[in-house]
Amino acid sequence: MRECLSKFYRFLISGPVFLAVFLIFVGQTFPKSLETTPAKKLQLDSGSPEEIRLFDEISFMRDSLGSLSSNEVIGGELDSSFRRNADKISNFGYDSNPYWFKFRAEVEEPISEERYLRIEYPHLDKIDLYWKDSLGREGEYHTGNLTPFKERPVKDRYFVFPIPLEDKAEVEVYFRVESEGSLTIPISLITRSKWEESFRISLVLNGIFFGALGVMVFYNFFLFLGIREKAYLYYTIVVFSFVLFTLISSGYGFWLLFSDFPKWGNYAFAAITPMAMFFLILFSQEYLQTRNSHPRLHLLSKLLAGVWVLTLCASPFFPLHKLLPIIAVLSILGILLLLFVSVLRALKNDRRAKIFLAAWILGLTGIIMFSLNRLGLWESEPIASGALKLGLLSNVVLLSLGLVDRINTFRKEKEEYKEKADQLLELSLLDPLTGVANRRFFDQELDREWNRSLRTERPLSMLMIDVDYFKSYNDTYGHLKGDEILERVALALKDCLNRSSDMISRYGGEEFGVILPDTPVEGAIVVALDMLQTVEDMQIVHEKSPFSRVTVSIGVSSNLDREIHSPQELLGAADKNLYDAKSFGRNHIRH
C-alpha cells in the first residue's frame, strides 16, 4: 500500500511537470493552420451589418527578423508572402516576433455613418496601422500598451481606429503588431453608434462585476478584522488580486491605473498572478487543513508556493514572452493540485472541502480557458475572458459563503465550549454533597451584593445557620447518615427561599450561609423563622438532641446596622448572632 501511494505521489509531481512542458511546447512551436487561398475582399454598402467580424478577409505575415519596413509592406512588394489564417480569430500564442496583417474593403456606395476598426484584445505592446484608398487618401496610427493611453485615436480599453469608409472607394488597411504577451487579434469593423452602445454596455456590466468583487474584498477584510484569523487575511488578498488581475486583463487597468506609466502595466500583469496564487495556496492550506490531513500534499503545495515566489521575483527581469506561458501553465497546475486535495477531503465528508470544490469547478474552467487562449490553443478571447470572470466571481461568492459557514461552525463550537465551561464553572461553584453553592461562590456573591447595596442604597441581610448537635448525630448514626441529613437540610432550607436573587451556600461543615438582597432585618427574621420551623417539621430523629429531632440555630444580620461597614463585618455579625442562638439553647434565632 505504501509503495502504491509513493508511486502515486511521484506521478502527482512528475505528471504536471510533463503537462506544463507539453503545453508550453504546443503553445509556442506548433504552427498556425494556414491557407494559401487569398483573403476575401470585404464588400460594404448601406445595408451592411453594424458590426462585421473579419475572418476570411484577414491575411497575415510573420516578420521573423523584425526587419521589414512599412514602405516595403504597404508598397505591395510582399503581398505574395501574406497567408490567410484558417482560424476565425488570429491567435499566435506567446510569440514576440512582429506580425503584419492586411485586409481590403470595397465601399460600393456612399455610407452615411463612420466605421471603426476594433481589435478586441487589450494586451498588445505595439500597433502600427496604415491605410490608403483609391481616392489617394492615406493615414496612419501608432499605439499599443507601451504608448501612453492619451495617444490612442479613440479612448477605449480596446484598440479602436477610425477608418474612412464613407465614400465609394477601395480601401487597403495594413497593421503591424508586436507583443511580449499572448498575440491574439480579434478584429471587427463597427459603426460609431454600435461602438458607443457596446462601450456603455461594457462599462455597466464590468462595473457590476468589479463592484461585486470589491464588495467581497471589503466583506472578507472586515471579517478578518473581527475574527483575526489568517485564512480571512489570505483570502482578502486573493480576492483583491483577482480584482487587479481582471481589471488589467480586461483593459481597464491600463486605462485607469497605468495610463501614464505604460511599461508598468505589463509587469503588473505578470506579477499579480504569482501573488494571487501564492496567497491562494496559503489560504487553501489553512482552509483545508492540509498540514494535518495530507502532509505530503501540504509539502508539495509549499514547494509550489515557493515557485510562485521565485516567479514573482523574476517578473521584472525575465522576458515576458517566456515568463507568461509558464505562469499560465502553473496556474492550471496549481488549481488542479488544490482541487485534488479538496476531492480527497470531500471524500472524507469534509463540508468545507465540498464548498471549496464547488467554488473551484467554474473557477478552474475559466482559468483553463483563459490560459489556453493565451497559449494560442483556444480561439475566442471574449468567451475565455467571460468564462474567467464568471468563474472568479462564482468562486469568490461560494468561498465567501464557505467562510461564513466556517464562522457559523466556529460560533457553534464556541457556544458548545461556553456551555461546557459554564457547566464546569457551575460545578466548581457547587458543593458536591448538598448541591447548593459552595464557600467560594458565597464569598463572590457577598462582595457583589454588598457593592450593589451601596450603589442602590438598598438593604442587605444575611443568615448563618448551623445544624444543632451534628457531631453527636455523626457519632450515633455514622457519617453516611450525617451526609444524608446535610443534603436533606440544605434542600429544605433552599425551598424556603422564594426569590431568584436569594442564595444559600454550604459555608463549611454543618454550617450554611444565606444572602438576602433587598431585604431588611424584619424580612430576614421571617425567612429565618420559616427555615427553623421547616427543619423541625421534617421530624428527623436525633436521639442525642434534647429536642429528639434534627433542628437548626440561626444568626441574622443586616447592613442597616450602623456598626456594620463592610461585608466582613456583616458576616461577623451574623456569625456572632449564631453563636448567641446556640448559647441560648439552640433551635433559636438571634438578631
XYZ file of C-alpha atoms in Angstrom:
591
model
C 0.000 0.000 0.000
C 2.771 2.435 0.922
C 4.576 1.590 -2.312
C 1.417 2.355 -4.320
C 0.979 5.675 -2.534
C 4.627 6.506 -3.145
C 4.211 5.839 -6.883
C 1.051 7.928 -6.895
C 2.776 10.919 -5.296
C 5.683 10.618 -7.750
C 3.143 10.687 -10.581
C 1.417 13.654 -8.994
C 4.698 15.560 -9.062
C 6.049 14.422 -12.442
C 2.721 14.417 -14.320
C 2.070 18.151 -14.009
C 5.665 18.960 -14.916
C 5.342 16.923 -18.106
C 1.993 18.569 -18.854
C 3.476 22.031 -18.317
C 6.349 21.391 -20.722
C 3.939 19.901 -23.259
C 1.512 22.847 -23.150
C 4.268 25.427 -23.480
C 5.777 23.458 -26.355
C 2.430 23.210 -28.121
C 1.549 26.829 -27.476
C 4.825 28.169 -28.837
C 6.113 25.781 -31.510
C 3.165 24.342 -33.347
C 2.475 26.456 -36.442
C -0.905 28.015 -37.045
C -3.061 26.380 -39.691
C -2.631 28.368 -42.887
C -4.467 28.612 -46.184
C -2.843 29.585 -49.446
C -6.099 30.888 -50.938
C -6.199 34.700 -50.992
C -8.220 36.575 -48.433
C -11.651 37.807 -49.435
C -12.346 41.431 -50.192
C -14.904 42.971 -47.854
C -17.922 44.458 -49.635
C -19.585 47.368 -47.850
C -22.824 49.202 -48.592
C -25.627 50.899 -46.687
C -27.182 47.514 -45.852
C -24.081 46.029 -44.256
C -24.347 44.927 -40.583
C -23.418 47.428 -37.900
C -20.675 45.087 -36.662
C -18.694 42.838 -39.004
C -16.265 40.248 -37.679
C -13.277 39.943 -40.000
C -12.206 36.332 -40.524
C -11.706 35.335 -44.144
C -10.863 38.918 -45.053
C -7.681 38.939 -42.927
C -4.301 37.686 -44.084
C -1.039 37.863 -42.180
C 2.705 37.578 -42.499
C 5.256 36.777 -39.798
C 8.282 39.053 -39.736
C 10.754 36.570 -38.242
C 13.672 39.001 -38.306
C 11.673 42.075 -37.403
C 13.379 43.964 -40.226
C 10.529 44.753 -42.631
C 9.739 48.423 -43.070
C 6.275 49.858 -43.550
C 7.167 51.067 -47.065
C 8.126 47.549 -48.148
C 4.892 46.057 -46.849
C 2.452 48.796 -47.887
C 4.060 49.143 -51.308
C 2.761 45.676 -52.197
C 6.146 44.074 -52.772
C 5.444 41.378 -50.173
C 1.752 40.716 -50.876
C 2.566 37.199 -52.029
C 4.014 36.427 -48.583
C 0.683 37.043 -46.847
C -1.364 33.972 -45.933
C -4.933 33.705 -44.831
C -5.394 32.308 -41.345
C -7.794 29.348 -41.266
C -8.857 30.153 -37.687
C -11.740 32.520 -37.008
C -9.585 34.563 -34.661
C -5.888 35.131 -35.257
C -4.223 33.741 -32.153
C -0.490 33.028 -32.214
C 0.103 32.291 -28.527
C 3.238 33.742 -26.947
C 5.290 34.878 -29.925
C 7.428 38.008 -29.618
C 8.019 38.266 -33.384
C 6.193 41.066 -35.251
C 3.211 40.127 -37.425
C 1.769 42.064 -40.341
C -1.942 41.919 -41.138
C -3.919 43.309 -44.021
C -7.406 43.417 -45.453
C -9.175 45.141 -48.332
C -12.606 46.707 -48.329
C -14.652 47.974 -51.252
C -17.299 50.600 -50.479
C -19.880 50.096 -53.222
C -21.917 53.208 -52.391
C -21.575 56.228 -50.135
C -22.273 55.346 -46.468
C -23.532 57.942 -44.010
C -22.072 56.542 -40.765
C -18.443 56.400 -39.758
C -16.898 52.992 -39.029
C -14.138 51.954 -36.665
C -11.627 49.115 -36.879
C -11.564 47.472 -33.435
C -9.009 44.985 -32.125
C -10.752 43.399 -29.123
C -7.673 42.404 -27.199
C -6.149 44.959 -24.810
C -2.663 43.454 -24.352
C -0.700 44.300 -27.463
C 2.530 46.222 -26.939
C 2.880 47.944 -30.312
C 0.378 48.512 -33.102
C 1.254 50.473 -36.244
C -1.733 50.845 -38.575
C -1.599 52.234 -42.136
C -4.471 52.774 -44.555
C -4.851 54.125 -48.077
C -7.732 54.285 -50.561
C -8.300 54.583 -54.267
C -9.092 58.306 -53.885
C -5.472 58.984 -52.965
C -6.055 59.430 -49.253
C -3.912 57.735 -46.619
C -3.224 57.812 -42.910
C -1.546 56.002 -40.024
C -1.888 55.396 -36.288
C 0.687 54.286 -33.729
C -0.416 52.965 -30.355
C -0.206 49.958 -28.025
C 0.364 49.127 -24.368
C 3.815 50.740 -24.470
C 2.308 54.033 -25.623
C 0.563 56.440 -23.224
C -3.192 55.965 -23.227
C -3.866 59.589 -24.199
C -2.238 58.970 -27.596
C -4.868 56.432 -28.651
C -7.040 57.690 -31.522
C -10.196 56.579 -29.682
C -10.395 56.358 -25.895
C -11.324 52.708 -25.322
C -9.969 49.752 -23.360
C -9.528 48.012 -26.719
C -7.633 49.406 -29.692
C -10.054 51.353 -31.899
C -9.113 53.174 -35.121
C -11.315 55.439 -37.272
C -11.177 54.238 -40.905
C -12.696 56.468 -43.684
C -15.208 54.103 -45.239
C -17.984 56.582 -46.006
C -17.083 57.329 -49.650
C -17.271 54.991 -52.608
C -13.739 53.694 -52.938
C -11.394 50.762 -52.303
C -9.521 50.857 -49.017
C -6.423 48.875 -48.019
C -5.505 48.531 -44.337
C -2.157 47.221 -43.093
C -1.160 46.949 -39.470
C 1.879 45.635 -37.685
C 1.506 44.031 -34.236
C 4.269 43.137 -31.803
C 3.854 41.968 -28.214
C 5.693 40.192 -25.441
C 2.426 38.688 -24.245
C -0.113 36.484 -25.965
C -0.683 37.549 -29.578
C -4.452 37.433 -30.064
C -6.011 39.558 -32.817
C -9.849 39.513 -32.845
C -10.783 42.147 -35.437
C -14.099 43.768 -36.327
C -15.475 46.730 -38.240
C -18.125 48.541 -36.227
C -20.227 51.638 -36.783
C -19.750 54.533 -34.403
C -23.265 54.235 -32.945
C -22.813 50.498 -32.360
C -19.426 51.113 -30.760
C -20.904 53.725 -28.413
C -23.681 51.302 -27.436
C -21.276 48.410 -26.766
C -18.986 50.804 -24.870
C -21.799 51.787 -22.494
C -22.994 48.200 -22.002
C -19.441 47.065 -21.312
C -18.978 49.787 -18.698
C -22.189 48.813 -16.907
C -21.515 45.061 -16.918
C -17.895 45.424 -15.881
C -18.905 47.973 -13.260
C -21.291 45.429 -11.748
C -18.615 42.740 -11.897
C -15.866 44.822 -10.290
C -18.336 46.272 -7.806
C -19.310 42.767 -6.696
C -15.661 41.752 -6.310
C -14.922 44.993 -4.461
C -17.751 44.291 -2.018
C -16.327 40.821 -1.393
C -12.877 42.331 -0.735
C -14.237 44.633 1.985
C -16.540 41.904 3.300
C -13.707 39.435 3.839
C -11.373 42.149 5.152
C -13.862 43.193 7.839
C -14.372 39.524 8.687
C -10.632 39.309 9.227
C -10.676 42.418 11.437
C -13.467 40.871 13.501
C -12.107 37.337 13.762
C -8.345 37.851 13.358
C -7.841 34.546 11.601
C -5.110 34.220 8.970
C -7.331 32.435 6.462
C -9.502 35.539 6.054
C -6.485 37.792 5.510
C -5.088 35.418 2.884
C -8.427 35.234 1.130
C -8.853 39.021 1.192
C -5.501 39.353 -0.593
C -6.549 36.628 -3.072
C -9.813 38.400 -3.921
C -8.023 41.760 -4.185
C -5.516 40.142 -6.557
C -8.411 38.750 -8.596
C -9.820 42.269 -8.873
C -6.494 43.680 -10.084
C -5.944 40.764 -12.462
C -9.342 41.037 -14.129
C -9.095 44.839 -14.150
C -5.827 44.627 -16.087
C -6.791 41.652 -18.267
C -9.990 43.417 -19.366
C -8.045 46.525 -20.433
C -9.431 48.872 -17.796
C -6.278 48.619 -15.688
C -4.132 50.199 -18.392
C -6.767 52.896 -18.892
C -7.377 53.710 -15.206
C -4.148 52.729 -13.408
C -1.224 52.811 -15.849
C -2.295 55.341 -18.496
C 0.842 57.435 -17.872
C 3.125 54.501 -16.999
C 2.550 52.020 -19.845
C 5.513 49.734 -19.161
C 4.343 49.081 -15.610
C 1.073 47.653 -16.889
C 2.754 44.606 -18.432
C 4.911 43.929 -15.394
C 1.939 44.329 -13.061
C 0.006 41.830 -15.173
C 2.883 39.354 -14.849
C 3.311 39.957 -11.093
C -0.310 39.826 -9.919
C -0.895 36.184 -10.891
C 2.045 34.812 -8.818
C 0.920 36.945 -5.870
C -2.681 35.700 -6.168
C -1.624 32.062 -6.494
C 0.830 32.310 -3.586
C -1.826 33.589 -1.195
C -4.395 31.194 -2.649
C -2.127 28.300 -1.653
C -1.690 29.750 1.846
C -5.453 30.202 2.148
C -6.113 26.658 0.925
C -3.637 25.215 3.415
C -5.470 26.970 6.255
C -8.968 26.332 4.928
C -8.463 22.645 4.076
C -6.094 21.960 6.999
C -3.637 20.149 4.708
C -0.821 20.160 7.268
C -2.573 17.547 9.392
C -4.742 15.775 6.821
C -2.289 15.366 3.900
C 1.310 16.143 4.949
C 2.871 15.175 1.599
C 0.446 17.249 -0.430
C 0.956 20.066 2.065
C 4.688 19.882 1.392
C 4.033 19.844 -2.366
C 1.822 22.918 -2.067
C 4.564 24.668 -0.072
C 7.049 23.899 -2.848
C 4.598 25.285 -5.394
C 4.186 28.405 -3.243
C 7.975 28.767 -3.312
C 7.921 28.518 -7.110
C 5.358 31.325 -7.206
C 7.588 33.490 -5.004
C 10.508 32.909 -7.409
C 8.238 33.707 -10.348
C 7.132 36.929 -8.684
C 10.744 37.957 -8.054
C 11.714 37.097 -11.649
C 8.853 39.007 -13.280
C 10.711 42.363 -13.607
C 13.783 40.723 -15.176
C 12.527 37.736 -17.194
C 11.302 38.237 -20.806
C 7.507 38.309 -20.681
C 7.054 36.101 -23.747
C 8.924 33.385 -21.820
C 7.501 34.104 -18.374
C 3.792 34.439 -19.222
C 3.350 30.932 -20.686
C 4.973 29.471 -17.563
C 2.586 31.492 -15.402
C -0.397 30.320 -17.481
C 0.525 26.654 -17.134
C 1.488 26.888 -13.446
C -1.884 28.489 -12.741
C -3.676 25.480 -14.213
C -1.463 23.015 -12.346
C -1.810 24.902 -9.062
C -5.600 24.866 -9.236
C -5.564 21.165 -10.209
C -3.463 20.387 -7.131
C -5.815 22.298 -4.849
C -8.804 20.589 -6.435
C -7.183 17.218 -5.893
C -6.677 17.965 -2.198
C -10.264 19.175 -1.884
C -11.518 15.972 -3.560
C -9.617 13.881 -1.016
C -11.077 15.935 1.819
C -14.576 15.824 0.310
C -14.405 12.029 0.120
C -13.953 12.125 3.896
C -17.218 14.092 4.109
C -15.495 17.390 4.918
C -18.128 20.109 4.432
C -15.550 22.855 3.865
C -13.815 20.808 1.166
C -17.127 20.288 -0.646
C -17.709 24.042 -0.734
C -14.122 24.593 -1.895
C -14.545 22.009 -4.639
C -17.814 23.512 -5.865
C -16.276 27.001 -5.849
C -13.312 25.980 -7.972
C -15.093 23.911 -10.621
C -16.246 27.032 -12.508
C -13.113 28.890 -11.447
C -10.874 26.188 -12.874
C -12.878 26.103 -16.109
C -12.425 29.846 -16.542
C -8.716 29.755 -15.702
C -8.060 26.856 -18.083
C -9.959 28.527 -20.941
C -8.176 31.840 -20.305
C -4.733 30.175 -20.096
C -5.324 28.085 -23.219
C -6.405 31.232 -25.032
C -3.168 32.923 -24.037
C -1.221 29.871 -25.208
C -2.988 30.053 -28.566
C -4.871 26.789 -28.042
C -8.310 28.418 -27.646
C -9.612 30.848 -30.230
C -12.309 33.021 -28.661
C -10.823 35.693 -26.388
C -14.229 37.173 -25.363
C -15.503 33.735 -24.322
C -12.267 32.969 -22.468
C -12.344 36.324 -20.618
C -16.059 35.938 -19.854
C -15.532 32.420 -18.545
C -12.666 33.670 -16.366
C -14.799 36.474 -14.890
C -17.764 34.171 -14.290
C -15.508 31.538 -12.732
C -13.728 34.011 -10.473
C -16.962 35.686 -9.368
C -18.670 32.372 -8.582
C -15.506 31.236 -6.830
C -15.337 34.366 -4.668
C -19.023 34.204 -3.755
C -19.021 30.486 -2.910
C -15.793 30.611 -0.917
C -17.044 33.661 0.968
C -20.157 31.683 1.808
C -17.856 28.863 2.836
C -16.043 31.219 5.178
C -19.409 32.301 6.598
C -20.218 28.637 7.141
C -16.882 28.329 8.894
C -17.815 31.288 11.112
C -21.099 29.596 11.969
C -19.211 26.405 12.769
C -16.824 28.343 14.998
C -19.793 30.058 16.653
C -21.473 26.720 17.361
C -18.205 25.312 18.691
C -17.755 28.430 20.810
C -21.278 28.065 22.195
C -20.630 24.409 22.952
C -17.348 25.280 24.657
C -19.074 28.078 26.582
C -21.824 25.717 27.652
C -19.252 23.192 28.832
C -17.267 25.950 30.530
C -20.433 27.188 32.255
C -21.153 23.663 33.395
C -17.623 23.271 34.712
C -17.823 26.678 36.371
C -21.142 25.757 37.910
C -19.658 22.516 39.167
C -16.695 24.389 40.590
C -19.083 26.733 42.463
C -21.362 23.992 43.819
C -20.950 21.905 46.925
C -20.773 18.305 45.653
C -22.566 16.860 48.713
C -25.549 19.143 49.168
C -25.919 20.583 45.631
C -26.100 24.173 46.886
C -23.423 26.829 46.301
C -20.027 26.410 47.943
C -17.932 28.781 50.070
C -16.136 30.199 47.021
C -19.353 31.278 45.355
C -20.697 32.593 48.662
C -17.708 34.922 49.068
C -18.044 36.208 45.475
C -21.768 36.854 45.825
C -21.365 38.546 49.210
C -18.886 41.069 47.740
C -21.049 41.647 44.655
C -24.286 42.117 46.615
C -22.583 44.389 49.163
C -21.348 46.690 46.361
C -24.773 46.647 44.713
C -26.394 47.508 48.035
C -24.109 50.518 48.450
C -24.779 51.616 44.873
C -28.578 51.287 45.075
C -28.857 52.156 48.793
C -30.974 49.042 49.319
C -30.770 46.793 52.439
C -28.814 43.556 52.513
C -29.319 40.828 55.149
C -27.582 37.557 55.945
C -28.325 34.336 57.806
C -25.753 31.999 59.286
C -27.257 28.552 60.012
C -25.850 25.648 61.997
C -27.275 22.126 62.371
C -27.674 21.513 66.098
C -25.740 18.664 67.764
C -24.487 17.456 64.387
C -21.290 15.887 65.801
C -23.404 13.774 68.144
C -25.576 12.730 65.205
C -22.498 11.589 63.268
C -21.175 9.692 66.258
C -24.526 7.979 66.772
C -25.696 7.226 63.240
C -22.454 7.333 61.244
C -21.023 9.735 58.693
C -23.065 8.404 55.753
C -26.275 9.193 57.644
C -24.788 12.530 58.598
C -24.103 13.380 54.945
C -27.653 12.402 54.066
C -29.038 14.727 56.758
C -26.908 17.634 55.491
C -28.260 17.106 51.965
C -31.890 16.968 53.175
C -31.495 20.037 55.379
C -29.834 22.008 52.574
C -32.706 21.254 50.164
C -35.279 22.162 52.835
C -33.563 25.481 53.555
C -33.310 26.214 49.818
C -37.055 25.621 49.407
C -37.678 28.390 51.930
C -36.169 30.962 49.551
C -38.792 32.348 47.163
C -36.722 34.841 45.132
C -34.113 34.044 42.476
C -31.795 36.670 43.962
C -31.724 34.895 47.365
C -28.834 32.460 47.682
C -27.895 29.665 50.079
C -24.490 28.030 50.287
C -22.710 25.481 52.398
C -20.287 27.618 54.345
C -18.384 24.746 55.887
C -19.063 21.509 57.786
C -22.652 21.688 59.081
C -22.901 25.485 58.571
C -24.876 27.222 55.843
C -24.902 30.875 54.780
C -27.848 32.710 53.195
C -27.646 36.091 51.384
C -30.889 38.057 51.139
C -30.566 41.103 48.818
C -33.087 43.964 49.135
C -34.229 42.526 52.476
C -34.349 44.438 55.776
C -33.757 42.686 59.061
C -37.511 42.173 59.616
C -37.801 40.245 56.361
C -34.698 38.220 57.208
C -36.262 37.229 60.558
C -39.388 35.977 58.745
C -37.243 33.817 56.470
C -35.199 32.542 59.433
C -38.332 31.562 61.390
C -39.657 29.744 58.321
C -36.422 27.800 57.992
C -36.353 26.986 61.680
C -39.894 25.571 61.563
C -39.366 23.735 58.258
C -36.382 21.776 59.558
C -38.151 20.909 62.799
C -41.237 19.745 60.883
C -39.084 17.278 58.917
C -39.201 15.096 62.081
C -35.725 13.633 61.545
C -34.994 11.543 64.650
C -31.948 12.581 66.713
C -31.673 10.621 69.975
C -28.779 12.713 71.321
C -30.609 16.019 70.889
C -32.756 17.408 73.733
C -35.393 18.047 71.040
C -35.256 14.365 69.882
C -35.118 15.584 66.293
C -32.775 17.492 63.973
C -33.001 21.272 64.445
C -31.013 24.339 63.412
C -29.867 27.592 65.021
C -29.763 30.810 63.003
C -27.944 34.128 63.384
C -29.323 37.158 61.493
C -27.524 40.383 60.484
C -28.285 43.378 58.217
C -26.236 46.211 56.805
C -28.805 48.652 58.190
C -26.953 48.239 61.477
C -24.824 51.354 61.751
C -21.942 49.385 63.237
C -21.562 47.336 60.033
C -19.365 48.950 57.360
C -18.084 46.027 55.270
C -19.170 42.593 54.061
C -16.756 41.041 56.548
C -18.458 42.870 59.405
C -21.872 41.764 58.075
C -20.665 38.155 58.077
C -19.095 38.593 61.512
C -22.329 39.954 62.978
C -24.368 37.020 61.620
C -21.786 34.559 62.946
C -21.859 36.219 66.405
C -25.658 36.070 66.487
C -25.494 32.390 65.516
C -23.146 31.766 68.449
C -25.615 33.573 70.741
C -28.508 31.442 69.399
C -26.580 28.272 70.161
C -25.645 29.591 73.614
C -29.299 30.406 74.278
C -30.142 26.718 73.936
C -30.215 26.044 70.161
C -33.246 25.726 67.887
C -33.443 29.526 68.121
C -32.721 32.610 66.022
C -30.856 35.708 67.242
C -30.504 39.122 65.546
